[in-house]
Coordinates of C-alpha atoms in Angstrom, one line a residue:
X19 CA -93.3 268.2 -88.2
X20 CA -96.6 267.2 -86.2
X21 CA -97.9 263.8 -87.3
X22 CA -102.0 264.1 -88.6
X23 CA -104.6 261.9 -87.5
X24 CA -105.2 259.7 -90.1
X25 CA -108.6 259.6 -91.4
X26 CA -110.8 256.6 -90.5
X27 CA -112.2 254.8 -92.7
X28 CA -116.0 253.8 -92.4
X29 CA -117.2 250.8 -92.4
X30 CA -117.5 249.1 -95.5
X31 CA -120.5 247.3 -96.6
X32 CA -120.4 244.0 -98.4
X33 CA -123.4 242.0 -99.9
X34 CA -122.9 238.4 -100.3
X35 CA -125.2 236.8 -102.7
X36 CA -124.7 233.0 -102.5
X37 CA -127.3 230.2 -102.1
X38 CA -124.5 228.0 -101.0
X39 CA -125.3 228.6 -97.5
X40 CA -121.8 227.2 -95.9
X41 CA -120.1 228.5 -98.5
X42 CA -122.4 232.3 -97.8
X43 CA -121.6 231.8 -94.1
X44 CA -117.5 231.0 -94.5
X45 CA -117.0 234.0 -96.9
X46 CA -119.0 236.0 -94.7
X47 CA -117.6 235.0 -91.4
X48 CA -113.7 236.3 -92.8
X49 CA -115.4 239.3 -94.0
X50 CA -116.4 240.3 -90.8
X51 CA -113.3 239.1 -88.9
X52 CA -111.4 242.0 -91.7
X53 CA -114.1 244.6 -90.4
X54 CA -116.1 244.6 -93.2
X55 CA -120.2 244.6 -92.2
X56 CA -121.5 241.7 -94.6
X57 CA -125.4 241.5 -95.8
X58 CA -126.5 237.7 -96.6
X59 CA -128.8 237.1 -99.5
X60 CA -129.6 233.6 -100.4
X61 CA -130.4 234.7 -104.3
X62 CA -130.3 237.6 -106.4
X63 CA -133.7 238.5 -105.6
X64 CA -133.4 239.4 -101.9
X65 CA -129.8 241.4 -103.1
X66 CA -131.7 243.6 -105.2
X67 CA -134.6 243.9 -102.9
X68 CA -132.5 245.3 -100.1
X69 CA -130.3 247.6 -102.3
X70 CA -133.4 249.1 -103.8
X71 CA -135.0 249.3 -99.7
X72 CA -132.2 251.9 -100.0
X73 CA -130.0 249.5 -97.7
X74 CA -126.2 250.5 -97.8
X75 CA -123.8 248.5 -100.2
X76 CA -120.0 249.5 -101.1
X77 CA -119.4 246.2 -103.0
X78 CA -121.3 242.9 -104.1
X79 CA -120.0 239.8 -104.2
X80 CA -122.2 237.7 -105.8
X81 CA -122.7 233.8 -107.3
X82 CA -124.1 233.9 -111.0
X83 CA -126.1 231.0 -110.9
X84 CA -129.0 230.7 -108.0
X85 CA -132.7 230.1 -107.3
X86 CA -135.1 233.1 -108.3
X87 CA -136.1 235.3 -111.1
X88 CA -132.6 236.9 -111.2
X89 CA -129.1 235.2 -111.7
X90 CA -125.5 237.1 -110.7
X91 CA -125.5 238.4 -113.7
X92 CA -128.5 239.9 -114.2
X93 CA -127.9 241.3 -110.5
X94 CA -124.2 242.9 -111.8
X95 CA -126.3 244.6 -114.9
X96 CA -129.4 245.8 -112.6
X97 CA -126.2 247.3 -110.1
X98 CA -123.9 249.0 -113.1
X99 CA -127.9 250.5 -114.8
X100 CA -129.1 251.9 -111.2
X101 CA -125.7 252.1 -108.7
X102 CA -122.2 252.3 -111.4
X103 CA -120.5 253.3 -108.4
X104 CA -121.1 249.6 -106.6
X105 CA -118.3 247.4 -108.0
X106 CA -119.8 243.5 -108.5
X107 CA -117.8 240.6 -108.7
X108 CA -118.9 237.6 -109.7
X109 CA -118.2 234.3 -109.2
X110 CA -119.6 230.7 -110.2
X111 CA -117.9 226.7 -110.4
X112 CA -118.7 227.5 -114.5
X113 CA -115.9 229.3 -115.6
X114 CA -118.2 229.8 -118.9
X115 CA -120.5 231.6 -117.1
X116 CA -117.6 234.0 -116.5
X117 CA -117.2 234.3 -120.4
X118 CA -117.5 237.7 -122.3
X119 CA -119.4 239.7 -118.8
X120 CA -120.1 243.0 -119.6
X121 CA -120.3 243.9 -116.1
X122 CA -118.1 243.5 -113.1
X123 CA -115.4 240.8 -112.4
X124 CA -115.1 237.3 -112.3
X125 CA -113.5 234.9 -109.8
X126 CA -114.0 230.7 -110.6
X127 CA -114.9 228.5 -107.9
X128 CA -113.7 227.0 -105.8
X129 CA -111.3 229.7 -104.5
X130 CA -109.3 230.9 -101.7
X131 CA -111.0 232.6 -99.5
X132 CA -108.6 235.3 -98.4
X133 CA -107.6 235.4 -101.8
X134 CA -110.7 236.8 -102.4
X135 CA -110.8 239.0 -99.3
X136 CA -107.3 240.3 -100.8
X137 CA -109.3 240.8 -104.5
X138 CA -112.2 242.9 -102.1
X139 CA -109.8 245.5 -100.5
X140 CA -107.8 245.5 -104.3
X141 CA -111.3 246.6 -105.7
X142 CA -112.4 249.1 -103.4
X143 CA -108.4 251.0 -103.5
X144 CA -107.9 249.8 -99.9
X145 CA -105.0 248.1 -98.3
X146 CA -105.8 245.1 -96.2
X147 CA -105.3 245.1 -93.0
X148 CA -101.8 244.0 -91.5
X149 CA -101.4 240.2 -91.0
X150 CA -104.4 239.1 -93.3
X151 CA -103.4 237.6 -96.7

């Protein structure tokens, strides 16, 4: 039997919508040290502006509550309305903000960073890669 290639994946596209900048800048620096391509949007606003700019998204991780017209959660029900096939998690120091959503999943602050890198590659059916946790 001749061992097959296996396929390559392509890169994945994560948008981060925090407003916590060192918190923005931590998750996104492990997300790109994974090899996932991360997009930074300080609110929900600039998130929805550059998915509707047509910009490519494969997941969105985002905070409920930030500056703007739209929270996280108006960003997850904008995302499951225009793009169902863009998972949403959302995440928030309020764990009664994460009450009863309708749309995507929840993770309480603070967490565990690679935790939640674990929770990404769970979401989008991939494995992580070796030696991350």
């Amino acid at each position: 039997m001749v061992p097959q290639p296996q396929p390559q994946r392509g890169v994945i596209h994560v948008l981060v919508a925090e407003d916590d900048v060192l918190v923005r800048v931590a998750l996104a620096e492990e997300l790109r040290a994974v090899g996932f391509a991360v997009i930074e949007a300080s609110c929900a606003d600039d998130a929805v502006a550059y998915i509707r700019a047509g910009g490519k998204v494969d997941l969105v991780f985002s905070d409920i509550q930030m500056p703007g017209v739209l929270d996280g959660r108006q960003l997850a029900e904008l995302i499951a309305r225009d793009h169902p096939g863009i998972p949403v998690i959302l995440t928030s120091g309020d764990i009664q903000l994460g009450a009863g959503l309708q749309t995507g999943l929840f993770i309480a602050k603070p967490y565990r960073i690679p935790h939640t890198v674990t929770l990404f590659f769970s979401v989008l059916g991939l494995l992580p890669p070796e030696g991350s946790s």
